[in-house]
GROMACS .gro file of C-alpha atoms in nm:
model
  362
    1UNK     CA    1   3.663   6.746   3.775
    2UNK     CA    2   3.803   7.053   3.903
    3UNK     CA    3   4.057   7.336   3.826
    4UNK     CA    4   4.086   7.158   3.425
    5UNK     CA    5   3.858   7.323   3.145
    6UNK     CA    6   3.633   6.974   3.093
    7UNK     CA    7   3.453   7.186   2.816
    8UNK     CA    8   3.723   7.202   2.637
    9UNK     CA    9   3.798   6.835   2.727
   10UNK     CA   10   3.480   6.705   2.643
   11UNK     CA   11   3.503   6.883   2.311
   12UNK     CA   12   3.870   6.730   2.182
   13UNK     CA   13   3.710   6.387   2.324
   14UNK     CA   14   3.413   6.480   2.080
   15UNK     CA   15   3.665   6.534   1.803
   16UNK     CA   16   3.851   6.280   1.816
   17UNK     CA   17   3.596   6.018   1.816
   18UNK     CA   18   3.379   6.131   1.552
   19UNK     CA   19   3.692   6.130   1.387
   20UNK     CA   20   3.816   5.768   1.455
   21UNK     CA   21   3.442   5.575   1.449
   22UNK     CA   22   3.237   5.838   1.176
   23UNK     CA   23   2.945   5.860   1.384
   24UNK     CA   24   2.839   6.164   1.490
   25UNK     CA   25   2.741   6.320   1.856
   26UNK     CA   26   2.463   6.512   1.953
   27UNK     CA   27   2.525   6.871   2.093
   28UNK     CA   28   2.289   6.784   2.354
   29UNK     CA   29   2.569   6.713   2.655
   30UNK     CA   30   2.402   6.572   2.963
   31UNK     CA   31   2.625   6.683   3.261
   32UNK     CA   32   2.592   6.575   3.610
   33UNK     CA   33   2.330   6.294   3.505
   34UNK     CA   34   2.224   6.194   3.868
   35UNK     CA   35   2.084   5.797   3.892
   36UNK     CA   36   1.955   5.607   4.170
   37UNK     CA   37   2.197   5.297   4.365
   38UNK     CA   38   2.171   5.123   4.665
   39UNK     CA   39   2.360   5.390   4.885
   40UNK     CA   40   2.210   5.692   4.760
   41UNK     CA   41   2.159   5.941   4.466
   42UNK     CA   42   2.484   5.988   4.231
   43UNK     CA   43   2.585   6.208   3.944
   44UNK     CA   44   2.773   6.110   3.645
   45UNK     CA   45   2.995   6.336   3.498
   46UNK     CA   46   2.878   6.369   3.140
   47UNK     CA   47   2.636   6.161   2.899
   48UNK     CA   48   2.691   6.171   2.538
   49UNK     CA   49   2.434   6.051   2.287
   50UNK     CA   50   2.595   5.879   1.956
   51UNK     CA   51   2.414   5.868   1.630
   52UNK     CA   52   2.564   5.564   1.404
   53UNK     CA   53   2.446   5.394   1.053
   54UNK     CA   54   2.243   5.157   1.254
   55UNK     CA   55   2.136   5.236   1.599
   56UNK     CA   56   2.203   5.503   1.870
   57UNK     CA   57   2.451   5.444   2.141
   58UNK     CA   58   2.507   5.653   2.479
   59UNK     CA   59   2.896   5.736   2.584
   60UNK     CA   60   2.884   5.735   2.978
   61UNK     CA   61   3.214   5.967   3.101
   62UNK     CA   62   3.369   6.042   3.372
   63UNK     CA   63   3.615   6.335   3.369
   64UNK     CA   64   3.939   6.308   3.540
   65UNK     CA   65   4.238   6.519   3.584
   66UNK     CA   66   4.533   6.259   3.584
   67UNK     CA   67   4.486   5.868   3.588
   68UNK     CA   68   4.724   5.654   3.728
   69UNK     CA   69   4.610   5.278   3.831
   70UNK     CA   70   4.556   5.391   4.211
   71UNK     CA   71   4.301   5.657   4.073
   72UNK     CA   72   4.124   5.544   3.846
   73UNK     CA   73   3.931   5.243   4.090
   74UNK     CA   74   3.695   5.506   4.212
   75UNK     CA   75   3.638   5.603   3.853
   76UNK     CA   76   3.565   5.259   3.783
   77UNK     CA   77   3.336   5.156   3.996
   78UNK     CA   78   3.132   5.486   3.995
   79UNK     CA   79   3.087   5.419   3.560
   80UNK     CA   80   3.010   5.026   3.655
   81UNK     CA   81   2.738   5.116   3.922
   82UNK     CA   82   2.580   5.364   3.642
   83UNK     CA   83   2.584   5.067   3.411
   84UNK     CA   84   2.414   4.894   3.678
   85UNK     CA   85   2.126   5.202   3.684
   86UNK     CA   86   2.051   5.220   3.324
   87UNK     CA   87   1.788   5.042   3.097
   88UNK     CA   88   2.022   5.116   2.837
   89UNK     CA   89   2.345   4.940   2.950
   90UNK     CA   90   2.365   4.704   2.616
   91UNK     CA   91   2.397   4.983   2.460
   92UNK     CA   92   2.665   5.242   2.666
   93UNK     CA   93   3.041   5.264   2.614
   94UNK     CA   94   3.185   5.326   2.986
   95UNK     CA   95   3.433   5.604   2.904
   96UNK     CA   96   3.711   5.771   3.109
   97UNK     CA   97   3.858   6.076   2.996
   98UNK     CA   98   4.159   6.257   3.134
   99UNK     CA   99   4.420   6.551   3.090
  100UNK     CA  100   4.676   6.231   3.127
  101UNK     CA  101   4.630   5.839   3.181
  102UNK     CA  102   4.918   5.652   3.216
  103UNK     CA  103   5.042   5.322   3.095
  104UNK     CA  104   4.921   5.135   3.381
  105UNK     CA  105   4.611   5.330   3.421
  106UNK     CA  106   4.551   5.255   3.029
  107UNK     CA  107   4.624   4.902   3.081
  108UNK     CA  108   4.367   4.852   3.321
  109UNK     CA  109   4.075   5.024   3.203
  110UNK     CA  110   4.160   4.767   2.822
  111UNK     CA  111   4.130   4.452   3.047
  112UNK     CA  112   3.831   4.600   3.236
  113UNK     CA  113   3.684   4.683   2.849
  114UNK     CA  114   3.683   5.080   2.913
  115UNK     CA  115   3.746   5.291   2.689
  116UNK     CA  116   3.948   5.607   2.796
  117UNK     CA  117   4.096   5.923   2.594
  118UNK     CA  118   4.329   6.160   2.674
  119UNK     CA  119   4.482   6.527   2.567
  120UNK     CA  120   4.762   6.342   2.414
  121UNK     CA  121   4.519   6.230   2.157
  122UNK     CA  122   4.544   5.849   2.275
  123UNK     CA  123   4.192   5.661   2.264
  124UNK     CA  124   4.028   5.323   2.299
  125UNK     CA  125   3.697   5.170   2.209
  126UNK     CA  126   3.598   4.855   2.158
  127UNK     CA  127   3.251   4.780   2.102
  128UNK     CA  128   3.083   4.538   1.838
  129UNK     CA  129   3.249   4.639   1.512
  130UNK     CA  130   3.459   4.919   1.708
  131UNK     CA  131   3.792   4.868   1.783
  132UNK     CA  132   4.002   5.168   1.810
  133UNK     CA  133   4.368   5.165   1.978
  134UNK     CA  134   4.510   5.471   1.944
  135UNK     CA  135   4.826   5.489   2.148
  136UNK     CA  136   5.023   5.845   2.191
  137UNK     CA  137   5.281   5.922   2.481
  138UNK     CA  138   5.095   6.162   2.750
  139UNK     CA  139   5.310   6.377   2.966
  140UNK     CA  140   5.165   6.401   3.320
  141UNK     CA  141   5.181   6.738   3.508
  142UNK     CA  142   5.466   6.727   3.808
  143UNK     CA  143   5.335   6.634   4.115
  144UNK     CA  144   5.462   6.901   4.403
  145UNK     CA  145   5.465   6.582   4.618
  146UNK     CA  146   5.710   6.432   4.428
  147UNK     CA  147   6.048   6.608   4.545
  148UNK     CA  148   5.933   6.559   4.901
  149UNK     CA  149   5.982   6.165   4.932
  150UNK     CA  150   6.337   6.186   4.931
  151UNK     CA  151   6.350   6.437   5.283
  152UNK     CA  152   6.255   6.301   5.620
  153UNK     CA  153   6.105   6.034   5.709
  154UNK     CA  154   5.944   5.965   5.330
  155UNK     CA  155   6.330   5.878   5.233
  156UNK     CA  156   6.357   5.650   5.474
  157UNK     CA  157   6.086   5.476   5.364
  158UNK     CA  158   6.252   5.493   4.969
  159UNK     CA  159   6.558   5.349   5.145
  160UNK     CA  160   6.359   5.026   5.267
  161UNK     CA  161   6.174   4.987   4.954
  162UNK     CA  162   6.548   4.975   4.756
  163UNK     CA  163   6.666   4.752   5.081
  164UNK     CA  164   6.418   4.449   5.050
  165UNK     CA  165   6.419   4.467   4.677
  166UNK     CA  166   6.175   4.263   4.496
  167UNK     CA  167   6.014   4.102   4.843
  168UNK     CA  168   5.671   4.185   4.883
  169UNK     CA  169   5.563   4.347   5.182
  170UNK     CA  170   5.301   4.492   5.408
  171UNK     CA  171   5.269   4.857   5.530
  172UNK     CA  172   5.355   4.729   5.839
  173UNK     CA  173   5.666   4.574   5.753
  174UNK     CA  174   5.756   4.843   5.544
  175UNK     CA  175   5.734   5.078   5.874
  176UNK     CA  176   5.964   4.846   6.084
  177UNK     CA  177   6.246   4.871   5.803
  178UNK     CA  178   6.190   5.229   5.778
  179UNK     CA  179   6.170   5.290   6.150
  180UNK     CA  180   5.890   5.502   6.062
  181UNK     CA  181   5.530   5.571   6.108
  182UNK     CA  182   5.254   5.349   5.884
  183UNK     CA  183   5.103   5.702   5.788
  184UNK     CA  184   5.447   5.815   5.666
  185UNK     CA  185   5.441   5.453   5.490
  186UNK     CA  186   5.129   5.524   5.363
  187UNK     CA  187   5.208   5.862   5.152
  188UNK     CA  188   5.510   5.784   5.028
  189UNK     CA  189   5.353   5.457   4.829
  190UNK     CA  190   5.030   5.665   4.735
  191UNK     CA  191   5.305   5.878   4.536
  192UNK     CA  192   5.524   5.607   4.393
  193UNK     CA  193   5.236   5.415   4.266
  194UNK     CA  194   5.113   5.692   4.097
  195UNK     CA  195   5.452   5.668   3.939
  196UNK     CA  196   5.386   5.307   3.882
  197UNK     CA  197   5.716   5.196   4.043
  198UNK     CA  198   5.570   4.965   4.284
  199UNK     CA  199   5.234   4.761   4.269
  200UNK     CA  200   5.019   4.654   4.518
  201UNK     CA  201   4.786   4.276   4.574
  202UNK     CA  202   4.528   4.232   4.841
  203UNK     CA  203   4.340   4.482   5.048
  204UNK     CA  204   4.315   4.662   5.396
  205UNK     CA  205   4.563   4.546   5.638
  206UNK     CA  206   4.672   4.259   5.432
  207UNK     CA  207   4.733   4.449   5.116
  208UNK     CA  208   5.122   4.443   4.990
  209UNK     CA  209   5.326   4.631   4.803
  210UNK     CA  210   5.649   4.543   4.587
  211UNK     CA  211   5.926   4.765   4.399
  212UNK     CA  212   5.887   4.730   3.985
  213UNK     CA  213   6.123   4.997   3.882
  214UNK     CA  214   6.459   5.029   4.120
  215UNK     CA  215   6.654   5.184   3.884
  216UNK     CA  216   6.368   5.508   3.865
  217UNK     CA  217   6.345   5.485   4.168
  218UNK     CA  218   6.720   5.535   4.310
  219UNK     CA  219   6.794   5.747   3.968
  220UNK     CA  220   6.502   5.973   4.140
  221UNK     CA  221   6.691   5.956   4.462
  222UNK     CA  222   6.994   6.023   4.320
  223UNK     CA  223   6.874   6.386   4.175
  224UNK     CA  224   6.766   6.466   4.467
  225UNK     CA  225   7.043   6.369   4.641
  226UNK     CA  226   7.353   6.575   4.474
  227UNK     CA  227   7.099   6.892   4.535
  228UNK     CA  228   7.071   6.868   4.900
  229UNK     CA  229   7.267   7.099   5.148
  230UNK     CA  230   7.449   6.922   5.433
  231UNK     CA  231   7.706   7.035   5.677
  232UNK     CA  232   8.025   6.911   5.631
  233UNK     CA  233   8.378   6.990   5.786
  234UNK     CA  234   8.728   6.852   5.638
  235UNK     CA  235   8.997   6.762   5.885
  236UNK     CA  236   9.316   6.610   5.901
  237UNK     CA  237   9.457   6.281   6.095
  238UNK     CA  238   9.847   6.184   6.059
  239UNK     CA  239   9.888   5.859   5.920
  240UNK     CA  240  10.205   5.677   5.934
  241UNK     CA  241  10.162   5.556   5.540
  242UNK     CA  242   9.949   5.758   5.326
  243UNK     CA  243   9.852   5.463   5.101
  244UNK     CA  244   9.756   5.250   5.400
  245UNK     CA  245   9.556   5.599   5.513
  246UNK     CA  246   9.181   5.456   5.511
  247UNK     CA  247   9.183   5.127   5.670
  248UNK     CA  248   9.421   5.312   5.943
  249UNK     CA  249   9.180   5.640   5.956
  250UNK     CA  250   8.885   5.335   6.023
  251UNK     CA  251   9.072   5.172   6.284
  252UNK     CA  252   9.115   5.515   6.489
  253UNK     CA  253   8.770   5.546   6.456
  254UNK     CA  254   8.679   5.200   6.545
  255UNK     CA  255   8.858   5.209   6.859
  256UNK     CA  256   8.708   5.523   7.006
  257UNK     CA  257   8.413   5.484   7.250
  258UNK     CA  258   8.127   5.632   7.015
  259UNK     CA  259   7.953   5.378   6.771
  260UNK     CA  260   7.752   5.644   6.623
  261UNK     CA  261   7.941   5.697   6.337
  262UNK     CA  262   7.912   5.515   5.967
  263UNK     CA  263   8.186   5.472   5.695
  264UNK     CA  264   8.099   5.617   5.366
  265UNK     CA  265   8.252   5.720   5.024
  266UNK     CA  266   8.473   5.617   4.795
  267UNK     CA  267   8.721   5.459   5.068
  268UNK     CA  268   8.412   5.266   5.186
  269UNK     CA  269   8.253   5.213   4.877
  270UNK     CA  270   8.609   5.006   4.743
  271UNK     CA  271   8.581   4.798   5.008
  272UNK     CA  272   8.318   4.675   4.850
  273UNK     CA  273   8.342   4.651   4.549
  274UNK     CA  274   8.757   4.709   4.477
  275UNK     CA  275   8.854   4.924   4.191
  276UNK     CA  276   9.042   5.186   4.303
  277UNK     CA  277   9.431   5.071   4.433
  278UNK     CA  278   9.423   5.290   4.728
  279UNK     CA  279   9.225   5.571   4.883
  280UNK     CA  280   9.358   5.815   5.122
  281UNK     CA  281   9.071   6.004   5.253
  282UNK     CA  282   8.734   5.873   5.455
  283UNK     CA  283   8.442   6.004   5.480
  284UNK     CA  284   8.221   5.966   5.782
  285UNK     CA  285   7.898   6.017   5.918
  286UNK     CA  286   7.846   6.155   6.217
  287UNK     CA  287   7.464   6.241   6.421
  288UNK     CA  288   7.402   6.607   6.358
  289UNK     CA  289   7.585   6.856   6.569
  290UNK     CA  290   7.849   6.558   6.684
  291UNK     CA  291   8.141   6.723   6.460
  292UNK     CA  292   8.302   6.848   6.696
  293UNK     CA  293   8.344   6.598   6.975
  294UNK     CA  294   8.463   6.343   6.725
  295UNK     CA  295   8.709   6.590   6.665
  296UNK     CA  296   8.815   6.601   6.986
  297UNK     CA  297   8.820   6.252   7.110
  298UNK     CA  298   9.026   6.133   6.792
  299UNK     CA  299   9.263   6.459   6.759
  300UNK     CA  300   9.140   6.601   6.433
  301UNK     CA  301   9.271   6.903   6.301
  302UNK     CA  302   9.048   7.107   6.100
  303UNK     CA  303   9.183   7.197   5.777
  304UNK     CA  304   9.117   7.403   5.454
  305UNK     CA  305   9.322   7.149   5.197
  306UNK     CA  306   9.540   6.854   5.293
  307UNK     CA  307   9.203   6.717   5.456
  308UNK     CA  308   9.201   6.348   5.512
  309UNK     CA  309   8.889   6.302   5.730
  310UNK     CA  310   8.526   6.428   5.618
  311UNK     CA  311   8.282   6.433   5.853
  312UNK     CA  312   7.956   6.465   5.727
  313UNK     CA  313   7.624   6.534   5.986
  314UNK     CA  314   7.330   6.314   5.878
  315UNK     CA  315   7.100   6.144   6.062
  316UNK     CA  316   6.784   5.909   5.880
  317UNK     CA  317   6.779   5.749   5.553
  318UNK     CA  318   7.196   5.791   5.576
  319UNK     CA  319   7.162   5.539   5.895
  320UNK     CA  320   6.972   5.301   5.785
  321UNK     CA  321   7.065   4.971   5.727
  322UNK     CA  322   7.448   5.026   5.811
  323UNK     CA  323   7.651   4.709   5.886
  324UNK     CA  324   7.997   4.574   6.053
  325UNK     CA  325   8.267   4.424   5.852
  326UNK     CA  326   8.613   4.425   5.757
  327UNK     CA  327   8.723   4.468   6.072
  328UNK     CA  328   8.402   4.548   6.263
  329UNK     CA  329   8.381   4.879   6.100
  330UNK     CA  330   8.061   5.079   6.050
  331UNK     CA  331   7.949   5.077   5.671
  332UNK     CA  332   7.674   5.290   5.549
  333UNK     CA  333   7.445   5.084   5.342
  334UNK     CA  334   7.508   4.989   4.966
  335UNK     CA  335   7.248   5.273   4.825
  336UNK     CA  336   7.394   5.539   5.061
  337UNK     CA  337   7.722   5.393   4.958
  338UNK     CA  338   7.636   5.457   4.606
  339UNK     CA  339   7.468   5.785   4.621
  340UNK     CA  340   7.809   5.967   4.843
  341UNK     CA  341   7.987   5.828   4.504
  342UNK     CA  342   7.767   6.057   4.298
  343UNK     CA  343   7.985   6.375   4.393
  344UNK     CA  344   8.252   6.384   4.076
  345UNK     CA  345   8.530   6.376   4.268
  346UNK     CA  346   8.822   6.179   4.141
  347UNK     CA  347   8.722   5.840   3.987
  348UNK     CA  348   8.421   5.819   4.195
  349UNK     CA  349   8.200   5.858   3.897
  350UNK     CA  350   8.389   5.496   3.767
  351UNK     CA  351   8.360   5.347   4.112
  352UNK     CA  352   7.971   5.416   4.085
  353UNK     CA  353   7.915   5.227   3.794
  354UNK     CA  354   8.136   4.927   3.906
  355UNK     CA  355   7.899   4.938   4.248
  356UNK     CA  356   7.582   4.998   4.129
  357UNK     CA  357   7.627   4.729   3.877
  358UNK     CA  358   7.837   4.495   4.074
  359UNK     CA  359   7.663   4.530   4.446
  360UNK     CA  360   7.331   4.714   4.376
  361UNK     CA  361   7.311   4.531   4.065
  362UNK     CA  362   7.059   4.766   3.961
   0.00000   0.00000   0.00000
């Protein structure tokens, strides 16, 4: 286990389960115990001798930094093949022991019968007369992977997770909808099953993955998103009646010859999912660096306040998944929809609770 003091480790596990079972453990700590399998010599990470009332038991432990359920197979298997090695298997406790094990992670290792502490104090045994369930929230260290799914190509592949909702799908398919590669597919799931917001059945190329927890998931998104720099230019269209001004702003823009372009906002967003009796600005986006010859071709006026057109420059995850209606206009998708409503301007914070609830249904 590197970069964690497992001394220290291995002496709060020591603790705590004298503590919970009154037996005692020998200071004689057996680390890097190598054994004989099939496919070479291996090493486990510490064995623990335990002295009890009426026999001697060994604790075989492998030291981990963080468990989630994705982690913790390799763990498995390595403390099942020592079981496998031993004379004394009938009478070892398999034992993982961690900085932080998640729910999931803990989960697992109960139905597997493994028991498992960590620095939050939580620990499990269960072994003849033994059964100790000690259960104490963990807080995991952040993950400097973490902030990078929602940039590039990883939020793309957030976007088609929230798209296909609960369907369950390969890596493959996940690629298509994200119009990404299978490797970027690949590392974005690694990270949000560590978060345990999606689970996985099957193996290899067959193996699937779902979405458990859309609502952490776009909340996650949603941080993310109102941080993010962007450019953006306000501009100004005349419109013959300013409380007819969006579906006349979208008509412009559906009549000029570039299809590039993608509704968004609150004028879009009401469309939707009407709360708001009028809007008089749109927001649109536009392919990076494309500002300007939109301008042109529809006779916008760039303006400092009285703005009526935003053009925001996005290309990826904002692009995704955007669809023709009312009209044959351009809509961004629902999430982007709802996440461009997230900017506390005007009622939009109202509109985003009528739309998440109402279209994400989230």
């Amino acid at each position: 286990m590197d970069a964690i003091p497992t001394n220290a480790l291995a002496d709060h596990f020591v603790q705590a389960f004298e503590e919970a079972t009154g037996a005692t453990i020998s200071d004689d700590r057996q680390w890097k115990l190598p054994f004989d399998r099939s496919d070479g010599l291996r090493r486990l990470d510490l064995l623990l001798h335990v002295q009890t009332e009426h026999q001697e038991l060994d604790l075989a432990v492998e030291l981990i930094k963080q468990g989630y359920p994705r982690d913790i197979r390799h763990t498995v298997w390595q403390l099942e093949e020592y079981l496998l090695s031993t004379e004394r298997r009938d009478h070892t406790i398999p034992f993982v022991v961690a900085e932080y094990l998640s729910t999931g992670a803990r989960a697992s290792l109960r139905e597997r019968n493994i028991g498992y502490f960590d620095s939050s104090g939580s620990l499990f045994l269960r072994k003849g007369d033994w059964l100790v369930n000690i259960d104490r929230a963990g807080k995991p260290k952040k993950s400097a992977q973490v902030g990078s799914i929602y940039t590039g190509a990883r939020e793309q592949v957030v976007h088609a997770l929230l798209h296909a909702g609960d369907k369950w799908l390969t890596g493959l398919e996940i690629a298509e909808l994200a119009q990404t590669s299978s490797y970027t597919v690949s590392q974005t799931l690694q990270e949000l099953e560590r978060l345990e917001w999606t689970v996985s059945e099957g193996s290899g190329r067959n193996q699937r993955r779902r979405l458990v927890q859309p609502g952490k998931l776009l909340d996650a998104w949603a941080g993310s998103w109102r941080t993010r720099q962007e450019t953006k230019t306000r501009w100004y269209m005349f419109a013959p009646n300013p409380q007819l001004a969006a579906p006349w702003l979208y008509n412009v823009f559906r009549n000029t010859k570039q299809d590039d372009w993608t509704a968004t906002g609150a004028a879009a967003a009401n469309v939707l999912s009407p709360l708001l009796t009028s809007v008089d600005t749109v927001d649109v986006i536009v392919p990076p660096g494309s500002a300007a010859r939109y301008a042109k071709d529809l006779g916008l006026k760039e303006v400092a306040k009285g703005a009526n057109v935003t053009l925001l420059e996005r290309a990826g995850a904002s692009m995704l998944f955007r669809h023709q209606a009312d009209g044959h206009i351009w809509f961004a998708s629902p999430f982007i929809l709802y996440l461009d409503l997230l900017d506390d301007r005007g009622r939009n914070k109202e509109l985003a609770s009528e739309f998440r609830s109402n279209i994400l249904k989230i």
